[in-house]
């Protein structure tokens, strides 16, 4: 008998490109070792998880987030993007962002991600080293895009200092099983051509991802045309920005030419439906993107603009919105939405060979969803339930890199009460600064 770390027994396993089936799974050294029946006769497991009445599926890959904004959740709502950013978010960021704040806020955000079944996230923020520490502490996989702006930011005076920092972080976390760094120019309206080109070269040199907000509002597109004579994707393409792997967040206002450019490059779109609807930024046109062959993935954006991290809610909302917009209930069937939120995200982050699906040899990034409840019964098609019936409350167990980080909705690697206490502490400070109290 071979010794393994975890034996997951009798779950409804959503194995990649196979029909859902009751199966068991052997997990060892962070990887999926075998999927099949009667595995308990073959392996001795350190831990056994009874997955009866549970859907066993790949964890969600969140391709656009600002995890350390967790303490700004619900701070300012019901405003246009520019006003929300410049009058509410930037002032509190200027006052509060520090290494300590980011480490605490990121830990809270990572905890919230795990509670929503997210096993990998692609972030854009500042103080990536502290976010990495929190991600490693809780045990979540992360691609951390260090934000670049032409103006001074919380941790640096200019973009060149940030480029140096990214090199240092890339080197520091080289051996980490969970952390990668990325280059994240904030947007074309906060980052000039010179820094965008430097960002591109740095990403190419280190072989890492670029992550940028793009075409989020009509105004951004109009301003770009006025300034450069080109639309945003054409402008970036004019200096080879898409020669690297790029995660383009939002990308709502793309014309035909821009979609063709993204389709022929190694770029992916992070769809952020809740955030875009809430800020009335507009709609993505999924159908056309898919017809052009652009890789799609799901992002939550930060909780300050969403205001939650539920991927199940994102895909349910996006699927229904797209059906209505296209006057076609057959587009984006449930299984395809789940694939966009899992393997689509893995492709976007250039991690297709490691995560995003349940396959032997891939990383054991797995979530277990309870179906033995009123909302989940009767159960004919797990994909249908995931997109149209269930909420994150039914996500019970989360395994990342072969380690259990949530069991029966209780986080294993951090003390949830401590996290709640800390967020109340920061809430008081932020309220005082805003003159609310
Ligand atoms: Zn964003």
GROMACS .gro file of C-alpha atoms and ligand atoms in nm:
model
  438
    1UNK     CA    1   0.000   0.000   0.000
    2UNK     CA    2   0.132   0.342  -0.099
    3UNK     CA    3   0.124   0.628   0.150
    4UNK     CA    4  -0.051   0.946   0.037
    5UNK     CA    5  -0.158   1.273   0.201
    6UNK     CA    6  -0.532   1.284   0.130
    7UNK     CA    7  -0.790   1.034   0.007
    8UNK     CA    8  -1.109   1.197  -0.103
    9UNK     CA    9  -1.387   0.937  -0.116
   10UNK     CA   10  -1.707   0.902  -0.318
   11UNK     CA   11  -1.759   1.255  -0.444
   12UNK     CA   12  -1.937   1.365  -0.762
   13UNK     CA   13  -1.615   1.450  -0.944
   14UNK     CA   14  -1.621   1.699  -1.233
   15UNK     CA   15  -1.320   1.559  -1.413
   16UNK     CA   16  -1.198   1.758  -1.715
   17UNK     CA   17  -1.374   1.665  -2.039
   18UNK     CA   18  -1.547   1.368  -1.874
   19UNK     CA   19  -1.901   1.316  -1.756
   20UNK     CA   20  -1.956   1.391  -1.384
   21UNK     CA   21  -1.915   1.060  -1.196
   22UNK     CA   22  -1.895   0.928  -0.840
   23UNK     CA   23  -1.527   0.868  -0.781
   24UNK     CA   24  -1.248   0.884  -0.527
   25UNK     CA   25  -0.925   1.080  -0.557
   26UNK     CA   26  -0.574   1.025  -0.423
   27UNK     CA   27  -0.381   1.342  -0.346
   28UNK     CA   28  -0.011   1.340  -0.273
   29UNK     CA   29   0.269   1.600  -0.264
   30UNK     CA   30   0.026   1.870  -0.369
   31UNK     CA   31  -0.085   1.688  -0.683
   32UNK     CA   32  -0.377   1.475  -0.802
   33UNK     CA   33  -0.226   1.127  -0.812
   34UNK     CA   34  -0.520   0.911  -0.920
   35UNK     CA   35  -0.894   0.931  -0.977
   36UNK     CA   36  -1.101   0.613  -0.965
   37UNK     CA   37  -1.293   0.360  -0.758
   38UNK     CA   38  -1.179   0.158  -0.453
   39UNK     CA   39  -0.868   0.366  -0.401
   40UNK     CA   40  -0.872   0.284  -0.028
   41UNK     CA   41  -0.750  -0.063  -0.117
   42UNK     CA   42  -0.446   0.085  -0.284
   43UNK     CA   43  -0.344   0.377  -0.063
   44UNK     CA   44  -0.293   0.460   0.305
   45UNK     CA   45  -0.396   0.824   0.351
   46UNK     CA   46  -0.290   1.070   0.621
   47UNK     CA   47  -0.635   1.225   0.594
   48UNK     CA   48  -0.957   1.082   0.457
   49UNK     CA   49  -1.235   1.315   0.338
   50UNK     CA   50  -1.581   1.166   0.290
   51UNK     CA   51  -1.712   1.350  -0.017
   52UNK     CA   52  -2.047   1.170  -0.031
   53UNK     CA   53  -2.319   1.412  -0.151
   54UNK     CA   54  -2.055   1.665  -0.252
   55UNK     CA   55  -1.957   1.805  -0.590
   56UNK     CA   56  -1.579   1.786  -0.629
   57UNK     CA   57  -1.453   2.043  -0.876
   58UNK     CA   58  -1.150   2.261  -0.955
   59UNK     CA   59  -1.120   2.576  -0.742
   60UNK     CA   60  -1.217   2.904  -0.905
   61UNK     CA   61  -0.949   3.121  -1.063
   62UNK     CA   62  -1.016   3.490  -1.000
   63UNK     CA   63  -0.820   3.681  -1.264
   64UNK     CA   64  -0.880   4.037  -1.149
   65UNK     CA   65  -0.881   4.150  -0.787
   66UNK     CA   66  -0.747   4.408  -0.544
   67UNK     CA   67  -0.736   4.181  -0.243
   68UNK     CA   68  -0.600   4.436   0.005
   69UNK     CA   69  -0.896   4.668  -0.058
   70UNK     CA   70  -1.102   4.444   0.171
   71UNK     CA   71  -1.126   4.709   0.443
   72UNK     CA   72  -1.282   4.953   0.191
   73UNK     CA   73  -1.582   4.725   0.127
   74UNK     CA   74  -1.902   4.931   0.135
   75UNK     CA   75  -1.716   5.253   0.210
   76UNK     CA   76  -1.859   5.440  -0.089
   77UNK     CA   77  -2.119   5.310  -0.333
   78UNK     CA   78  -2.363   5.429  -0.596
   79UNK     CA   79  -2.117   5.666  -0.769
   80UNK     CA   80  -1.955   5.695  -1.116
   81UNK     CA   81  -1.609   5.535  -1.147
   82UNK     CA   82  -1.401   5.855  -1.163
   83UNK     CA   83  -1.580   6.021  -0.869
   84UNK     CA   84  -1.572   5.698  -0.667
   85UNK     CA   85  -1.197   5.664  -0.729
   86UNK     CA   86  -1.078   6.022  -0.690
   87UNK     CA   87  -1.305   6.142  -0.410
   88UNK     CA   88  -1.340   5.829  -0.199
   89UNK     CA   89  -1.090   5.552  -0.268
   90UNK     CA   90  -0.770   5.747  -0.341
   91UNK     CA   91  -0.799   5.968  -0.028
   92UNK     CA   92  -0.835   5.671   0.212
   93UNK     CA   93  -0.558   5.488   0.028
   94UNK     CA   94  -0.333   5.794   0.063
   95UNK     CA   95  -0.404   5.804   0.435
   96UNK     CA   96  -0.395   5.435   0.529
   97UNK     CA   97  -0.183   5.233   0.287
   98UNK     CA   98   0.121   5.096   0.464
   99UNK     CA   99   0.297   4.761   0.467
  100UNK     CA  100   0.114   4.661   0.785
  101UNK     CA  101  -0.230   4.771   0.659
  102UNK     CA  102  -0.186   4.580   0.333
  103UNK     CA  103  -0.071   4.264   0.507
  104UNK     CA  104  -0.375   4.269   0.739
  105UNK     CA  105  -0.625   4.368   0.469
  106UNK     CA  106  -0.486   4.110   0.226
  107UNK     CA  107  -0.521   3.833   0.483
  108UNK     CA  108  -0.886   3.929   0.532
  109UNK     CA  109  -0.938   3.936   0.155
  110UNK     CA  110  -0.765   3.598   0.104
  111UNK     CA  111  -0.989   3.449   0.372
  112UNK     CA  112  -1.294   3.584   0.192
  113UNK     CA  113  -1.168   3.440  -0.137
  114UNK     CA  114  -1.129   3.092   0.012
  115UNK     CA  115  -1.479   3.113   0.160
  116UNK     CA  116  -1.598   3.172  -0.198
  117UNK     CA  117  -1.409   2.875  -0.341
  118UNK     CA  118  -1.131   3.078  -0.504
  119UNK     CA  119  -0.803   2.885  -0.501
  120UNK     CA  120  -0.598   3.120  -0.723
  121UNK     CA  121  -0.624   3.494  -0.768
  122UNK     CA  122  -0.451   3.745  -0.992
  123UNK     CA  123  -0.417   4.072  -0.809
  124UNK     CA  124  -0.323   4.431  -0.882
  125UNK     CA  125  -0.217   4.645  -0.590
  126UNK     CA  126   0.078   4.779  -0.390
  127UNK     CA  127   0.307   4.623  -0.127
  128UNK     CA  128   0.306   4.286  -0.307
  129UNK     CA  129   0.557   4.145  -0.059
  130UNK     CA  130   0.304   4.183   0.224
  131UNK     CA  131   0.021   4.039   0.014
  132UNK     CA  132   0.247   3.745  -0.069
  133UNK     CA  133   0.312   3.687   0.302
  134UNK     CA  134  -0.061   3.681   0.376
  135UNK     CA  135  -0.135   3.454   0.079
  136UNK     CA  136   0.137   3.211   0.186
  137UNK     CA  137   0.018   3.220   0.547
  138UNK     CA  138  -0.339   3.125   0.458
  139UNK     CA  139  -0.223   2.895   0.175
  140UNK     CA  140  -0.382   3.044  -0.137
  141UNK     CA  141  -0.220   3.060  -0.481
  142UNK     CA  142  -0.162   3.413  -0.613
  143UNK     CA  143  -0.020   3.606  -0.905
  144UNK     CA  144   0.061   3.946  -0.760
  145UNK     CA  145   0.070   4.236  -1.002
  146UNK     CA  146   0.257   4.527  -0.853
  147UNK     CA  147   0.072   4.845  -0.953
  148UNK     CA  148   0.252   5.098  -1.172
  149UNK     CA  149   0.143   5.459  -1.208
  150UNK     CA  150   0.329   5.768  -1.334
  151UNK     CA  151   0.250   5.941  -1.004
  152UNK     CA  152   0.410   5.842  -0.673
  153UNK     CA  153   0.226   5.553  -0.503
  154UNK     CA  154   0.207   5.442  -0.141
  155UNK     CA  155   0.531   5.247  -0.142
  156UNK     CA  156   0.730   5.420  -0.419
  157UNK     CA  157   0.820   5.760  -0.560
  158UNK     CA  158   0.832   5.662  -0.926
  159UNK     CA  159   0.776   5.374  -1.166
  160UNK     CA  160   1.147   5.290  -1.195
  161UNK     CA  161   1.155   5.210  -0.823
  162UNK     CA  162   0.858   4.978  -0.872
  163UNK     CA  163   1.030   4.800  -1.162
  164UNK     CA  164   1.329   4.738  -0.934
  165UNK     CA  165   1.093   4.613  -0.662
  166UNK     CA  166   0.925   4.368  -0.903
  167UNK     CA  167   1.265   4.224  -0.999
  168UNK     CA  168   1.347   4.181  -0.631
  169UNK     CA  169   1.012   4.016  -0.552
  170UNK     CA  170   1.033   3.791  -0.856
  171UNK     CA  171   1.365   3.669  -0.725
  172UNK     CA  172   1.250   3.642  -0.361
  173UNK     CA  173   0.949   3.423  -0.444
  174UNK     CA  174   1.117   3.219  -0.719
  175UNK     CA  175   1.097   2.900  -0.517
  176UNK     CA  176   0.750   2.963  -0.373
  177UNK     CA  177   0.492   2.703  -0.470
  178UNK     CA  178   0.209   2.955  -0.434
  179UNK     CA  179   0.335   3.299  -0.534
  180UNK     CA  180   0.421   3.458  -0.868
  181UNK     CA  181   0.473   3.826  -0.936
  182UNK     CA  182   0.339   4.021  -1.235
  183UNK     CA  183   0.379   4.369  -1.383
  184UNK     CA  184   0.060   4.569  -1.346
  185UNK     CA  185   0.044   4.912  -1.511
  186UNK     CA  186  -0.280   5.047  -1.360
  187UNK     CA  187  -0.436   5.185  -1.682
  188UNK     CA  188  -0.353   5.386  -1.993
  189UNK     CA  189  -0.485   5.703  -1.827
  190UNK     CA  190  -0.254   5.671  -1.523
  191UNK     CA  191   0.051   5.525  -1.699
  192UNK     CA  192   0.225   5.700  -1.989
  193UNK     CA  193   0.373   5.532  -2.296
  194UNK     CA  194   0.725   5.530  -2.158
  195UNK     CA  195   0.629   5.330  -1.850
  196UNK     CA  196   0.395   5.102  -2.044
  197UNK     CA  197   0.687   5.011  -2.273
  198UNK     CA  198   0.918   4.955  -1.975
  199UNK     CA  199   0.650   4.735  -1.816
  200UNK     CA  200   0.627   4.529  -2.132
  201UNK     CA  201   1.003   4.476  -2.152
  202UNK     CA  202   1.026   4.381  -1.785
  203UNK     CA  203   0.745   4.124  -1.821
  204UNK     CA  204   0.918   3.977  -2.127
  205UNK     CA  205   1.257   3.967  -1.958
  206UNK     CA  206   1.129   3.791  -1.647
  207UNK     CA  207   0.875   3.578  -1.836
  208UNK     CA  208   0.589   3.702  -1.622
  209UNK     CA  209   0.238   3.832  -1.677
  210UNK     CA  210   0.118   4.183  -1.758
  211UNK     CA  211  -0.208   4.289  -1.591
  212UNK     CA  212  -0.389   4.612  -1.685
  213UNK     CA  213  -0.730   4.782  -1.658
  214UNK     CA  214  -0.844   4.859  -2.012
  215UNK     CA  215  -1.149   5.002  -2.190
  216UNK     CA  216  -1.348   5.008  -1.870
  217UNK     CA  217  -1.548   5.319  -1.959
  218UNK     CA  218  -1.658   5.501  -2.273
  219UNK     CA  219  -1.476   5.808  -2.149
  220UNK     CA  220  -1.146   5.618  -2.135
  221UNK     CA  221  -1.190   5.517  -2.500
  222UNK     CA  222  -1.282   5.871  -2.610
  223UNK     CA  223  -0.990   6.025  -2.420
  224UNK     CA  224  -0.752   5.773  -2.576
  225UNK     CA  225  -0.874   5.850  -2.928
  226UNK     CA  226  -0.837   6.222  -2.861
  227UNK     CA  227  -0.485   6.181  -2.727
  228UNK     CA  228  -0.341   5.916  -2.958
  229UNK     CA  229  -0.576   5.890  -3.254
  230UNK     CA  230  -0.624   5.524  -3.164
  231UNK     CA  231  -0.858   5.315  -2.953
  232UNK     CA  232  -0.705   5.164  -2.632
  233UNK     CA  233  -0.619   4.817  -2.767
  234UNK     CA  234  -0.481   4.965  -3.091
  235UNK     CA  235  -0.273   5.212  -2.891
  236UNK     CA  236  -0.114   4.939  -2.673
  237UNK     CA  237  -0.067   4.720  -2.979
  238UNK     CA  238   0.117   5.001  -3.159
  239UNK     CA  239   0.416   4.942  -2.930
  240UNK     CA  240   0.390   4.564  -2.897
  241UNK     CA  241   0.229   4.550  -2.552
  242UNK     CA  242   0.045   4.228  -2.638
  243UNK     CA  243   0.362   4.036  -2.724
  244UNK     CA  244   0.355   3.919  -2.360
  245UNK     CA  245   0.082   3.728  -2.176
  246UNK     CA  246  -0.161   4.002  -2.078
  247UNK     CA  247  -0.464   3.991  -1.851
  248UNK     CA  248  -0.688   4.271  -1.969
  249UNK     CA  249  -0.935   4.362  -1.696
  250UNK     CA  250  -1.284   4.482  -1.796
  251UNK     CA  251  -1.235   4.536  -2.173
  252UNK     CA  252  -1.594   4.641  -2.224
  253UNK     CA  253  -1.571   4.881  -2.513
  254UNK     CA  254  -1.386   4.683  -2.782
  255UNK     CA  255  -1.459   4.720  -3.150
  256UNK     CA  256  -1.404   4.452  -3.414
  257UNK     CA  257  -1.040   4.548  -3.483
  258UNK     CA  258  -0.955   4.544  -3.113
  259UNK     CA  259  -1.114   4.203  -3.063
  260UNK     CA  260  -0.911   4.068  -3.355
  261UNK     CA  261  -0.592   4.205  -3.199
  262UNK     CA  262  -0.663   4.037  -2.865
  263UNK     CA  263  -0.760   3.710  -3.034
  264UNK     CA  264  -0.433   3.685  -3.225
  265UNK     CA  265  -0.220   3.753  -2.918
  266UNK     CA  266  -0.159   3.577  -2.587
  267UNK     CA  267  -0.411   3.797  -2.413
  268UNK     CA  268  -0.711   3.710  -2.200
  269UNK     CA  269  -0.998   3.918  -2.076
  270UNK     CA  270  -1.098   3.924  -1.710
  271UNK     CA  271  -1.475   3.977  -1.710
  272UNK     CA  272  -1.594   4.178  -1.407
  273UNK     CA  273  -1.971   4.185  -1.449
  274UNK     CA  274  -2.079   4.295  -1.100
  275UNK     CA  275  -1.831   4.579  -1.082
  276UNK     CA  276  -1.915   4.698  -1.435
  277UNK     CA  277  -2.289   4.692  -1.368
  278UNK     CA  278  -2.261   4.860  -1.030
  279UNK     CA  279  -2.046   5.142  -1.167
  280UNK     CA  280  -2.266   5.154  -1.480
  281UNK     CA  281  -1.951   5.119  -1.689
  282UNK     CA  282  -2.125   4.899  -1.947
  283UNK     CA  283  -2.142   4.537  -2.065
  284UNK     CA  284  -1.893   4.299  -2.217
  285UNK     CA  285  -2.016   4.132  -2.531
  286UNK     CA  286  -1.911   3.780  -2.444
  287UNK     CA  287  -2.065   3.625  -2.751
  288UNK     CA  288  -1.856   3.824  -2.994
  289UNK     CA  289  -1.540   3.772  -2.783
  290UNK     CA  290  -1.593   3.396  -2.787
  291UNK     CA  291  -1.663   3.396  -3.160
  292UNK     CA  292  -1.331   3.574  -3.213
  293UNK     CA  293  -1.159   3.310  -2.998
  294UNK     CA  294  -1.047   3.540  -2.716
  295UNK     CA  295  -0.976   3.353  -2.393
  296UNK     CA  296  -1.221   3.464  -2.125
  297UNK     CA  297  -1.188   3.441  -1.750
  298UNK     CA  298  -1.375   3.577  -1.448
  299UNK     CA  299  -1.259   3.852  -1.212
  300UNK     CA  300  -1.432   3.986  -0.907
  301UNK     CA  301  -1.255   4.323  -0.904
  302UNK     CA  302  -1.202   4.461  -0.553
  303UNK     CA  303  -1.468   4.436  -0.284
  304UNK     CA  304  -1.476   4.815  -0.277
  305UNK     CA  305  -1.653   4.807  -0.616
  306UNK     CA  306  -1.825   4.467  -0.633
  307UNK     CA  307  -1.888   4.433  -0.318
  308UNK     CA  308  -1.834   4.061  -0.268
  309UNK     CA  309  -1.601   3.789  -0.393
  310UNK     CA  310  -1.856   3.530  -0.500
  311UNK     CA  311  -1.757   3.369  -0.829
  312UNK     CA  312  -2.085   3.175  -0.826
  313UNK     CA  313  -2.271   3.506  -0.821
  314UNK     CA  314  -2.047   3.646  -1.098
  315UNK     CA  315  -2.109   3.358  -1.336
  316UNK     CA  316  -2.481   3.343  -1.263
  317UNK     CA  317  -2.517   3.714  -1.327
  318UNK     CA  318  -2.294   3.714  -1.636
  319UNK     CA  319  -2.469   3.416  -1.796
  320UNK     CA  320  -2.816   3.561  -1.748
  321UNK     CA  321  -2.713   3.910  -1.856
  322UNK     CA  322  -2.552   3.782  -2.177
  323UNK     CA  323  -2.856   3.567  -2.264
  324UNK     CA  324  -3.082   3.871  -2.227
  325UNK     CA  325  -2.848   4.108  -2.414
  326UNK     CA  326  -2.812   3.868  -2.705
  327UNK     CA  327  -3.178   3.769  -2.701
  328UNK     CA  328  -3.053   3.411  -2.699
  329UNK     CA  329  -3.103   3.174  -2.400
  330UNK     CA  330  -2.881   2.909  -2.560
  331UNK     CA  331  -2.554   3.100  -2.533
  332UNK     CA  332  -2.313   3.043  -2.246
  333UNK     CA  333  -2.457   2.718  -2.109
  334UNK     CA  334  -2.377   2.640  -1.744
  335UNK     CA  335  -2.084   2.408  -1.817
  336UNK     CA  336  -1.915   2.671  -2.033
  337UNK     CA  337  -1.951   2.933  -1.758
  338UNK     CA  338  -1.782   2.697  -1.510
  339UNK     CA  339  -1.501   2.640  -1.758
  340UNK     CA  340  -1.451   3.014  -1.803
  341UNK     CA  341  -1.425   3.051  -1.422
  342UNK     CA  342  -1.173   2.765  -1.388
  343UNK     CA  343  -0.971   2.657  -1.691
  344UNK     CA  344  -1.025   2.996  -1.862
  345UNK     CA  345  -0.859   3.160  -1.563
  346UNK     CA  346  -0.576   2.906  -1.563
  347UNK     CA  347  -0.508   2.983  -1.931
  348UNK     CA  348  -0.519   3.357  -1.865
  349UNK     CA  349  -0.251   3.320  -1.598
  350UNK     CA  350  -0.041   3.092  -1.815
  351UNK     CA  351  -0.095   2.809  -1.565
  352UNK     CA  352  -0.296   2.579  -1.788
  353UNK     CA  353  -0.067   2.285  -1.721
  354UNK     CA  354  -0.090   2.317  -1.343
  355UNK     CA  355  -0.437   2.429  -1.238
  356UNK     CA  356  -0.793   2.497  -1.358
  357UNK     CA  357  -0.920   2.142  -1.402
  358UNK     CA  358  -0.933   1.807  -1.228
  359UNK     CA  359  -0.680   1.592  -1.408
  360UNK     CA  360  -0.419   1.347  -1.284
  361UNK     CA  361  -0.084   1.523  -1.251
  362UNK     CA  362  -0.231   1.868  -1.195
  363UNK     CA  363  -0.214   2.058  -0.867
  364UNK     CA  364  -0.475   1.956  -0.611
  365UNK     CA  365  -0.665   2.289  -0.604
  366UNK     CA  366  -1.009   2.151  -0.531
  367UNK     CA  367  -1.336   2.263  -0.379
  368UNK     CA  368  -1.616   2.049  -0.233
  369UNK     CA  369  -1.973   2.168  -0.257
  370UNK     CA  370  -2.249   2.023  -0.042
  371UNK     CA  371  -2.556   1.898  -0.227
  372UNK     CA  372  -2.733   1.737   0.068
  373UNK     CA  373  -2.956   2.038   0.128
  374UNK     CA  374  -3.291   2.176   0.014
  375UNK     CA  375  -3.143   2.423  -0.237
  376UNK     CA  376  -2.932   2.157  -0.408
  377UNK     CA  377  -3.199   1.888  -0.439
  378UNK     CA  378  -3.306   1.730  -0.662
  379UNK     CA  379  -2.976   1.715  -0.851
  380UNK     CA  380  -2.982   1.629  -1.224
  381UNK     CA  381  -2.689   1.834  -1.349
  382UNK     CA  382  -2.419   1.971  -1.116
  383UNK     CA  383  -2.319   2.243  -1.367
  384UNK     CA  384  -2.674   2.376  -1.371
  385UNK     CA  385  -2.685   2.394  -0.992
  386UNK     CA  386  -2.348   2.566  -0.971
  387UNK     CA  387  -2.451   2.846  -1.205
  388UNK     CA  388  -2.819   2.885  -1.128
  389UNK     CA  389  -2.902   2.745  -0.781
  390UNK     CA  390  -2.617   2.744  -0.532
  391UNK     CA  391  -2.436   3.010  -0.333
  392UNK     CA  392  -2.092   3.017  -0.175
  393UNK     CA  393  -2.249   2.902   0.153
  394UNK     CA  394  -2.262   2.552   0.008
  395UNK     CA  395  -1.888   2.549  -0.064
  396UNK     CA  396  -1.775   2.346   0.237
  397UNK     CA  397  -1.415   2.238   0.190
  398UNK     CA  398  -1.123   2.393   0.003
  399UNK     CA  399  -0.794   2.223  -0.079
  400UNK     CA  400  -0.507   2.425  -0.228
  401UNK     CA  401  -0.178   2.274  -0.340
  402UNK     CA  402  -0.284   1.951  -0.169
  403UNK     CA  403  -0.348   2.114   0.169
  404UNK     CA  404  -0.686   2.156   0.336
  405UNK     CA  405  -0.739   2.528   0.403
  406UNK     CA  406  -1.112   2.517   0.478
  407UNK     CA  407  -1.303   2.229   0.637
  408UNK     CA  408  -1.679   2.244   0.674
  409UNK     CA  409  -1.660   2.624   0.615
  410UNK     CA  410  -1.408   2.675   0.893
  411UNK     CA  411  -1.073   2.820   0.789
  412UNK     CA  412  -0.787   2.600   0.905
  413UNK     CA  413  -0.479   2.820   0.866
  414UNK     CA  414  -0.603   3.143   1.026
  415UNK     CA  415  -0.820   3.244   1.322
  416UNK     CA  416  -1.140   3.391   1.176
  417UNK     CA  417  -1.227   3.574   1.498
  418UNK     CA  418  -0.893   3.751   1.488
  419UNK     CA  419  -0.962   3.861   1.130
  420UNK     CA  420  -1.302   3.999   1.229
  421UNK     CA  421  -1.156   4.180   1.529
  422UNK     CA  422  -0.890   4.340   1.311
  423UNK     CA  423  -1.137   4.458   1.047
  424UNK     CA  424  -1.345   4.625   1.320
  425UNK     CA  425  -1.030   4.799   1.444
  426UNK     CA  426  -0.955   4.940   1.096
  427UNK     CA  427  -1.322   5.027   1.038
  428UNK     CA  428  -1.313   5.259   1.340
  429UNK     CA  429  -0.997   5.432   1.215
  430UNK     CA  430  -1.137   5.477   0.862
  431UNK     CA  431  -1.469   5.610   0.995
  432UNK     CA  432  -1.287   5.863   1.207
  433UNK     CA  433  -1.080   5.981   0.908
  434UNK     CA  434  -1.392   6.014   0.694
  435UNK     CA  435  -1.567   6.212   0.966
  436UNK     CA  436  -1.847   5.954   0.986
  437UNK     CA  437  -1.814   5.936   1.362
  438LIG    ZN1  438  -0.981   4.667  -1.091
   0.00000   0.00000   0.00000
